[in-house]
Coordinates of N, CA, C and O in Angstrom, one line a residue:
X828 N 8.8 17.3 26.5 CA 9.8 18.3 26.1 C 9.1 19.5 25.7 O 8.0 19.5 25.0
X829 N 9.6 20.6 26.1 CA 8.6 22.0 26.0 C 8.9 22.5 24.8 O 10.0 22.4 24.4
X830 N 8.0 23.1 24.1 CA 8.6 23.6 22.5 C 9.2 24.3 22.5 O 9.0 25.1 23.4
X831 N 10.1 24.6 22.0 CA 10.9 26.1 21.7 C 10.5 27.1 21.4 O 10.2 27.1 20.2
X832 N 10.3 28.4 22.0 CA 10.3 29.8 21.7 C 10.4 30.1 20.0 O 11.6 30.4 19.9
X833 N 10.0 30.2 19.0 CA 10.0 30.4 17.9 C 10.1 32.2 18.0 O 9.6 32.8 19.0
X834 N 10.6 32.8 17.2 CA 11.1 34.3 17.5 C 11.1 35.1 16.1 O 11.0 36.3 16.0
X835 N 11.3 34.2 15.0 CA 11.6 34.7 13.7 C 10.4 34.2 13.0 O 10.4 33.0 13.3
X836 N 9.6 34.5 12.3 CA 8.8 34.3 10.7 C 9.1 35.0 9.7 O 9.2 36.2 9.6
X837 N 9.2 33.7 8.6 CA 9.1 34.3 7.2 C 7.8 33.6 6.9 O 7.3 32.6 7.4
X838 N 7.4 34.6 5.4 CA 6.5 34.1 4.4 C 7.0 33.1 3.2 O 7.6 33.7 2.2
X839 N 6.8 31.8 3.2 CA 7.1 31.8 2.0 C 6.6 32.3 1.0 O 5.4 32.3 1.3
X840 N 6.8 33.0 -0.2 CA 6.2 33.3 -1.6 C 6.3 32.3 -2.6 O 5.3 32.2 -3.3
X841 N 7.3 31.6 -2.9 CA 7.9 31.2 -3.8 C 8.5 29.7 -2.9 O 9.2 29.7 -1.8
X842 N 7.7 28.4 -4.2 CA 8.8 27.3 -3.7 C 8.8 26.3 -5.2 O 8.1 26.2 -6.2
X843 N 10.0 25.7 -4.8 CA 10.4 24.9 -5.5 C 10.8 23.5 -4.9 O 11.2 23.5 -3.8
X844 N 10.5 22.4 -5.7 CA 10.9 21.2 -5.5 C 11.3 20.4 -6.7 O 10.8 20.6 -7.8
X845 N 12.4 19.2 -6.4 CA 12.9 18.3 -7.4 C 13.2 17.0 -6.6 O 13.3 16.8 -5.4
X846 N 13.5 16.1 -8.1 CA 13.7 14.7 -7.7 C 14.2 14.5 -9.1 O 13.6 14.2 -10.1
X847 N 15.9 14.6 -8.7 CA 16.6 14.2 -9.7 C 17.7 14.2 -9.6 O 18.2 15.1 -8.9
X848 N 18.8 13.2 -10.0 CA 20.1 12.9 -9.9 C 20.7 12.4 -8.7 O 21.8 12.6 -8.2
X849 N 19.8 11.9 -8.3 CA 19.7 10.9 -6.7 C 19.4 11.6 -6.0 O 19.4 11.0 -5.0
X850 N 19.0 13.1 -5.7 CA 19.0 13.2 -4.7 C 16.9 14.6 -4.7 O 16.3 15.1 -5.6
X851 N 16.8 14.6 -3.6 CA 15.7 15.2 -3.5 C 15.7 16.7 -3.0 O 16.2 16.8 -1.9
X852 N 15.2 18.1 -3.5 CA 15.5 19.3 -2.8 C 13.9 19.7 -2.8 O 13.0 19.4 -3.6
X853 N 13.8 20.7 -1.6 CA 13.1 21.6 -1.6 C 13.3 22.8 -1.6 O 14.0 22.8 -0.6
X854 N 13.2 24.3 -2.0 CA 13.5 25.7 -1.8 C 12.2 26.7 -1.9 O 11.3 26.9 -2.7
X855 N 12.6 27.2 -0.4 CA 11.8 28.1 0.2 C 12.0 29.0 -0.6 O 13.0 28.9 -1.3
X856 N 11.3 30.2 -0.9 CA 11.5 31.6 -1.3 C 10.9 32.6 -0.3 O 9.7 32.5 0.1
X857 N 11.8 33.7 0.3 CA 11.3 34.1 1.4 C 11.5 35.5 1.7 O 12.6 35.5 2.3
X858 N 11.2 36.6 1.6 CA 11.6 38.1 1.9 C 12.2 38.1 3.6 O 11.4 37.8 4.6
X859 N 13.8 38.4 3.7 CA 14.6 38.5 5.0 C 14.8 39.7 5.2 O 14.7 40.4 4.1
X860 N 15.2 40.2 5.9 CA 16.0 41.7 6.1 C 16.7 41.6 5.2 O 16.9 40.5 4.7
X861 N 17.4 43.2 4.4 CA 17.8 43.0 3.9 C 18.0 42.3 2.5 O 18.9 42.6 1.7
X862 N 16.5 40.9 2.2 CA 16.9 40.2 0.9 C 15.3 40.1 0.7 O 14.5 39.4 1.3
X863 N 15.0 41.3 -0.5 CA 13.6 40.9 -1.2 C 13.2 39.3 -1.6 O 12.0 39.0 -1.5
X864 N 14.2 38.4 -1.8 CA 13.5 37.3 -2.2 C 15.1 36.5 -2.0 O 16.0 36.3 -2.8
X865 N 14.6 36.0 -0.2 CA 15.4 35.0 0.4 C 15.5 33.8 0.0 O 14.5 33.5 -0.7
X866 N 16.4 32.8 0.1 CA 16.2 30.8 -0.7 C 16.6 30.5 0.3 O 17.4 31.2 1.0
X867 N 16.1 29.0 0.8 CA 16.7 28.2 2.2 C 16.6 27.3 1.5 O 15.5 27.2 1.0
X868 N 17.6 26.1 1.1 CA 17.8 25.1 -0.3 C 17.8 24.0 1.2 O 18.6 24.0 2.2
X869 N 16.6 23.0 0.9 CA 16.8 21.7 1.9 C 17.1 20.6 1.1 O 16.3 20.4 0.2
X870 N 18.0 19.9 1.2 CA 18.6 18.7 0.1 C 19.1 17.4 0.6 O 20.1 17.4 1.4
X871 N 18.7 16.4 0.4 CA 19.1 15.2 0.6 C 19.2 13.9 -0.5 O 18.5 14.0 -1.5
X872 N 19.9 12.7 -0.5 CA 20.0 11.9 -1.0 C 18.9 10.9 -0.9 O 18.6 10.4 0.2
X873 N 18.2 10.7 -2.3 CA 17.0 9.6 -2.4 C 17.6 8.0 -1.7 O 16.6 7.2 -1.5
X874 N 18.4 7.7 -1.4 CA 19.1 6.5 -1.1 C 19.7 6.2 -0.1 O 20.8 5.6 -0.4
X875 N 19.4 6.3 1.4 CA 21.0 6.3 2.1 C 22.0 5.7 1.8 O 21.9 4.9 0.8
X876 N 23.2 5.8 2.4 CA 24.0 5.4 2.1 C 25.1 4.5 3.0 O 26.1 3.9 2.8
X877 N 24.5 4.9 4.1 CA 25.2 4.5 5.3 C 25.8 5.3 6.1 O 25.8 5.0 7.3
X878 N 26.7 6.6 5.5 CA 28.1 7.3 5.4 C 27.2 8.5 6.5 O 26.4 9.1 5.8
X879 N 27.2 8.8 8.1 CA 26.5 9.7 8.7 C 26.6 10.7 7.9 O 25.6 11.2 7.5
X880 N 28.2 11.3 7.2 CA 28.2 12.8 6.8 C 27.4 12.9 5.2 O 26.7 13.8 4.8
X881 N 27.6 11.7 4.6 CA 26.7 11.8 3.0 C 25.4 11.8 3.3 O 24.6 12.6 2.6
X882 N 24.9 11.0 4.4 CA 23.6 11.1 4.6 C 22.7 12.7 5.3 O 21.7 13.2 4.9
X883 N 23.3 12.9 5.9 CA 23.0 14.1 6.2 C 22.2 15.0 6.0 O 22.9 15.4 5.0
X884 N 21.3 15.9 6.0 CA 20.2 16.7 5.8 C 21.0 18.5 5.6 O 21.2 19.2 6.6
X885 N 21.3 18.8 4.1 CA 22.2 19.8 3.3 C 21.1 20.8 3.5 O 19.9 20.6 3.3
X886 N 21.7 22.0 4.2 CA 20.8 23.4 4.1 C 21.7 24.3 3.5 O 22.9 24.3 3.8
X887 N 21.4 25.2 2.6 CA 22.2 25.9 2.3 C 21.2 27.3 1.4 O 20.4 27.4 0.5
X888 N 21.9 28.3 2.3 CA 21.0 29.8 1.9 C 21.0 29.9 0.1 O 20.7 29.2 -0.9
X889 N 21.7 31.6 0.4 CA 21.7 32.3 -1.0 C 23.0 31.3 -1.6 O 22.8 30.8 -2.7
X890 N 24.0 31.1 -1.1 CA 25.3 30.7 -1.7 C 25.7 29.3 -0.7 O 25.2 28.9 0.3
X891 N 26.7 28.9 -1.6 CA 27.5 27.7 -0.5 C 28.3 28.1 0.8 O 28.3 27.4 1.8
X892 N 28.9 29.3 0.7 CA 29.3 30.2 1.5 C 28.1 30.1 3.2 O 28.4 30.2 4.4
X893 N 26.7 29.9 2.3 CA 25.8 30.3 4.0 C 25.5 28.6 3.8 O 25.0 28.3 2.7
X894 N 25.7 27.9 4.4 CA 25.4 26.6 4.5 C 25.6 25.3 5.5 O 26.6 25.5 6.2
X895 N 25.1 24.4 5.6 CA 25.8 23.6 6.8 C 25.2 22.1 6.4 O 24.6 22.0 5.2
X896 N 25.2 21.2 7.1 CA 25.3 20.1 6.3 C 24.9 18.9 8.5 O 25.7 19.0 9.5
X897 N 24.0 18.4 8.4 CA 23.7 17.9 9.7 C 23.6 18.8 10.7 O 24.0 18.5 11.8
X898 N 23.1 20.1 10.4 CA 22.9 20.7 11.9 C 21.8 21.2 11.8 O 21.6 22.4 12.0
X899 N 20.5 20.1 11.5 CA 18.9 20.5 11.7 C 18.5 19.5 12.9 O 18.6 18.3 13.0
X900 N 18.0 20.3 13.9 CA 17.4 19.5 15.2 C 16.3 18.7 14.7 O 16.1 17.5 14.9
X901 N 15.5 19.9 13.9 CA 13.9 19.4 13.7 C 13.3 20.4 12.5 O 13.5 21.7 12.4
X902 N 12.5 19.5 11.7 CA 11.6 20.5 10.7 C 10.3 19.6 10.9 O 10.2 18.4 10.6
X903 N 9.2 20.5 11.6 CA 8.2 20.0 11.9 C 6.7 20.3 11.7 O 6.5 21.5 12.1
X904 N 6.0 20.0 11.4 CA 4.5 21.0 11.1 C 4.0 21.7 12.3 O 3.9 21.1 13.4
X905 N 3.7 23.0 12.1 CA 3.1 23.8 13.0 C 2.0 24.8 12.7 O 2.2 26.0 12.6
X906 N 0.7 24.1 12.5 CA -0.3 24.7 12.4 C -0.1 24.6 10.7 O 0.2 23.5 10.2
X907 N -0.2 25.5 10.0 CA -0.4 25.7 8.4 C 1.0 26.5 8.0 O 1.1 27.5 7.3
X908 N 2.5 25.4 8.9 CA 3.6 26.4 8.5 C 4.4 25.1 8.9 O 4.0 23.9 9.2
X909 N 6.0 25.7 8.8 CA 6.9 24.3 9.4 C 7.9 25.7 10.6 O 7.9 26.9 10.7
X910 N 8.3 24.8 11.0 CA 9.6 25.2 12.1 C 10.5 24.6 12.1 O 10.5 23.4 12.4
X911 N 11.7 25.5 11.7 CA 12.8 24.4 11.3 C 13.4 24.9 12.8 O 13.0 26.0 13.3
X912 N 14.3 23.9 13.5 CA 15.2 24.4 14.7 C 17.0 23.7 14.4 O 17.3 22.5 14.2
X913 N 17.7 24.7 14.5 CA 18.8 24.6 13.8 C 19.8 24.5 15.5 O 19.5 25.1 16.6
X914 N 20.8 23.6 15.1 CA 21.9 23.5 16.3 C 22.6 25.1 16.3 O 22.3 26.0 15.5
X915 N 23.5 25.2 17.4 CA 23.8 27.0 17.2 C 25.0 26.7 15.7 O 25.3 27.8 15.3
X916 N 25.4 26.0 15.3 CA 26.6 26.0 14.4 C 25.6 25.7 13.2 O 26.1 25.9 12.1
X917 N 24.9 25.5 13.2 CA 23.7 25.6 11.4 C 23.1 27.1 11.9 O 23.5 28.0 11.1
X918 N 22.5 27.4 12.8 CA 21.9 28.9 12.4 C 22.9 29.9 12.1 O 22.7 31.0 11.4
X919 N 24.7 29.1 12.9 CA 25.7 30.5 12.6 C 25.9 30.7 11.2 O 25.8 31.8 10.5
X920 N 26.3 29.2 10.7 CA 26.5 28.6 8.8 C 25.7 29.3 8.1 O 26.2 29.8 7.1
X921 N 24.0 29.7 8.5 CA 22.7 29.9 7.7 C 22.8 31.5 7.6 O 22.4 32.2 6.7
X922 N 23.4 31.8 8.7 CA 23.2 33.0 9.2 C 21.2 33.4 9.6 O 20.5 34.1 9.0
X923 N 20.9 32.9 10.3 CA 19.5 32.3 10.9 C 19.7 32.1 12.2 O 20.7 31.7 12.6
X924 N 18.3 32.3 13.1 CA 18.1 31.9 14.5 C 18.3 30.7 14.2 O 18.5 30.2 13.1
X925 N 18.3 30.3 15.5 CA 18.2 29.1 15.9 C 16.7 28.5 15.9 O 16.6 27.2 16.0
X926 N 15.6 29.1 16.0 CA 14.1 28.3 15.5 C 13.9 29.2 14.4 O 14.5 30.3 14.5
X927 N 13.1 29.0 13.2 CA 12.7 29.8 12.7 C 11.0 29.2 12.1 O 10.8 28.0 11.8
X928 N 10.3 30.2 12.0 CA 8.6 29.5 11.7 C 8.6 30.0 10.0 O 9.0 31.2 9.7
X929 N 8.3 29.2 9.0 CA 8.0 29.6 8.0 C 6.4 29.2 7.7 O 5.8 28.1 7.8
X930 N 5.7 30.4 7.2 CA 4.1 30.3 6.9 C 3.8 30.3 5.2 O 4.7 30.8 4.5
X931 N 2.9 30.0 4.9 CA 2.6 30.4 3.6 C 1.3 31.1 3.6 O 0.5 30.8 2.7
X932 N 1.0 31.9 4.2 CA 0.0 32.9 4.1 C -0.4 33.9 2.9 O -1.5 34.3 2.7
X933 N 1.0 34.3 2.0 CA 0.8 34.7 0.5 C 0.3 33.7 -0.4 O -0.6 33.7 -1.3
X934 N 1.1 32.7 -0.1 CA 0.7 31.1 -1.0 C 0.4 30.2 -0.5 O 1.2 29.2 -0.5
X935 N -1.1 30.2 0.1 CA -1.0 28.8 0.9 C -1.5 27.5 0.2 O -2.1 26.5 0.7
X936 N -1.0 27.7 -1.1 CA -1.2 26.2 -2.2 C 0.4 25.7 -1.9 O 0.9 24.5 -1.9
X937 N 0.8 26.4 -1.8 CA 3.0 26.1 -1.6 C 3.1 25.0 -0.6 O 3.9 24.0 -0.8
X938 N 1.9 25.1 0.8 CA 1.5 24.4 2.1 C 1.7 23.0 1.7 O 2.4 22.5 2.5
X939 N 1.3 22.3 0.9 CA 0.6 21.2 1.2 C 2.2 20.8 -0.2 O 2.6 19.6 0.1
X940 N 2.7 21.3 -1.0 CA 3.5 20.8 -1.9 C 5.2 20.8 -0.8 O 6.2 20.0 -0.8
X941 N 5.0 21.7 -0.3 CA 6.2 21.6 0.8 C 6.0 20.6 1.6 O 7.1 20.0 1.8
X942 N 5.1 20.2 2.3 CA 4.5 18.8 3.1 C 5.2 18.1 2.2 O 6.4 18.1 2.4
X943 N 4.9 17.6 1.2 CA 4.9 15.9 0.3 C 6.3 16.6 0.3 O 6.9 15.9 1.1
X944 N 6.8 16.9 0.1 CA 8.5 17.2 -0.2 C 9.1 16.4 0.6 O 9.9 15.5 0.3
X945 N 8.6 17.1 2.0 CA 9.3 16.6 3.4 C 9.7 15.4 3.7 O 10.7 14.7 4.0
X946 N 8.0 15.2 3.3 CA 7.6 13.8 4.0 C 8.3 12.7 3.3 O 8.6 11.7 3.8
X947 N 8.4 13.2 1.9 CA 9.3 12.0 0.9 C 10.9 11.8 1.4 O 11.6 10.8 1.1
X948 N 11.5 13.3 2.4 CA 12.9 13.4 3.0 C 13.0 12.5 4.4 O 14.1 12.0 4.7
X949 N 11.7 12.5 5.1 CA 11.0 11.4 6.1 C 11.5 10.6 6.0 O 12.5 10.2 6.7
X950 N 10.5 9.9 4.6 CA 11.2 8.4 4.3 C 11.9 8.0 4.4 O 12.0 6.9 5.0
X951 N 13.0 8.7 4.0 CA 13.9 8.5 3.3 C 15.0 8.2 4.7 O 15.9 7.5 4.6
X952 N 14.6 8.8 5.9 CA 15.3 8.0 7.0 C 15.3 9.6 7.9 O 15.4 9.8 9.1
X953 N 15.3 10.4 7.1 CA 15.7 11.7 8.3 C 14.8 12.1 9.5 O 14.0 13.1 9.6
X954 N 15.0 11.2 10.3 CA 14.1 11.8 11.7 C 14.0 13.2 11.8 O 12.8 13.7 11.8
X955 N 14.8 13.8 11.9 CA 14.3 15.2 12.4 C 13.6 15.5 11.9 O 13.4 16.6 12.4
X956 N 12.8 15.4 11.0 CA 11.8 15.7 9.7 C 10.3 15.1 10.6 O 10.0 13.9 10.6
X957 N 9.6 15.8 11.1 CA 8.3 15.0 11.0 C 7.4 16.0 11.0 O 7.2 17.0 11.6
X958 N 6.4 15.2 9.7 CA 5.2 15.8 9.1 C 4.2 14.8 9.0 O 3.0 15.1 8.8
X959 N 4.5 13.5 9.2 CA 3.2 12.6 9.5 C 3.4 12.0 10.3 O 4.5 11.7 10.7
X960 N 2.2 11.6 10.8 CA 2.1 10.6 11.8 C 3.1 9.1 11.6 O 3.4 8.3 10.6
X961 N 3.5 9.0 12.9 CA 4.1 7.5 12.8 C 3.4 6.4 13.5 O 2.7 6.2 14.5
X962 N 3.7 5.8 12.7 CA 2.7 4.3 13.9 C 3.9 3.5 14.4 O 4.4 2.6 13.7
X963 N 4.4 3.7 15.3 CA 5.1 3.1 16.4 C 4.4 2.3 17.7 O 5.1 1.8 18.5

């Protein structure tokens, strides 16, 4: 399968992560057009549940208003960055391309704390997510 055309980069500056009240987030901080200091909120439940729509992989921008809820193809490592690739109805929700490359070249200590974030969202059952190797 040929990679996708990647077309958009942000820097992350700023990230955040938690692990609390069942559920697990990570948040990008990121200068967009327009927004000195962009947020891309990735969120999921520590537990599946069974339920496709509860289980789901929650993106949501500045507000609830820009958001979508199961429409991530893939978040994957690329070089010392991730690539998220959004279906066309998550980039429209996000207001976002449809690939987008996020680097940490202002902060590249953010690199390796956004990895273990992921990788814990991995586990946790979300294929589209891959940052480590699988042994299949």
């Amino acid at each position: 399968m040929p990679k996708p055309e990647v077309t958009t980069a942000f820097d992350v500056v700023e990230l955040f992560v938690g692990d609390d009240d069942g559920m697990l987030w990570l948040t990008l901080g990121f200068a967009s057009l327009g927004e000195p200091l962009d947020v891309l909120h990735i969120v999921c439940g520590k537990t599946p549940t069974g339920i496709l729509e509860e289980d789901a992989l929650y993106l949501e921008r500045t507000s609830q208003e820009l958001a979508c809820s199961g429409e991530v193809l893939a978040i994957a490592l690329q070089g010392e960055g991730l690539v998220l690739a959004l279906t066309p109805e998550g980039a429209g929700a996000l207001e976002l391309p449809e690939h987008v490359r996020f680097t940490f070249k202002a902060q590249p200590a953010l690199f390796a704390q956004a990895v273990e974030m992921l990788a814990q969202m991995e586990a946790v059952g979300h294929a589209c997510i891959t940052v480590r190797e699988r042994n299949e």
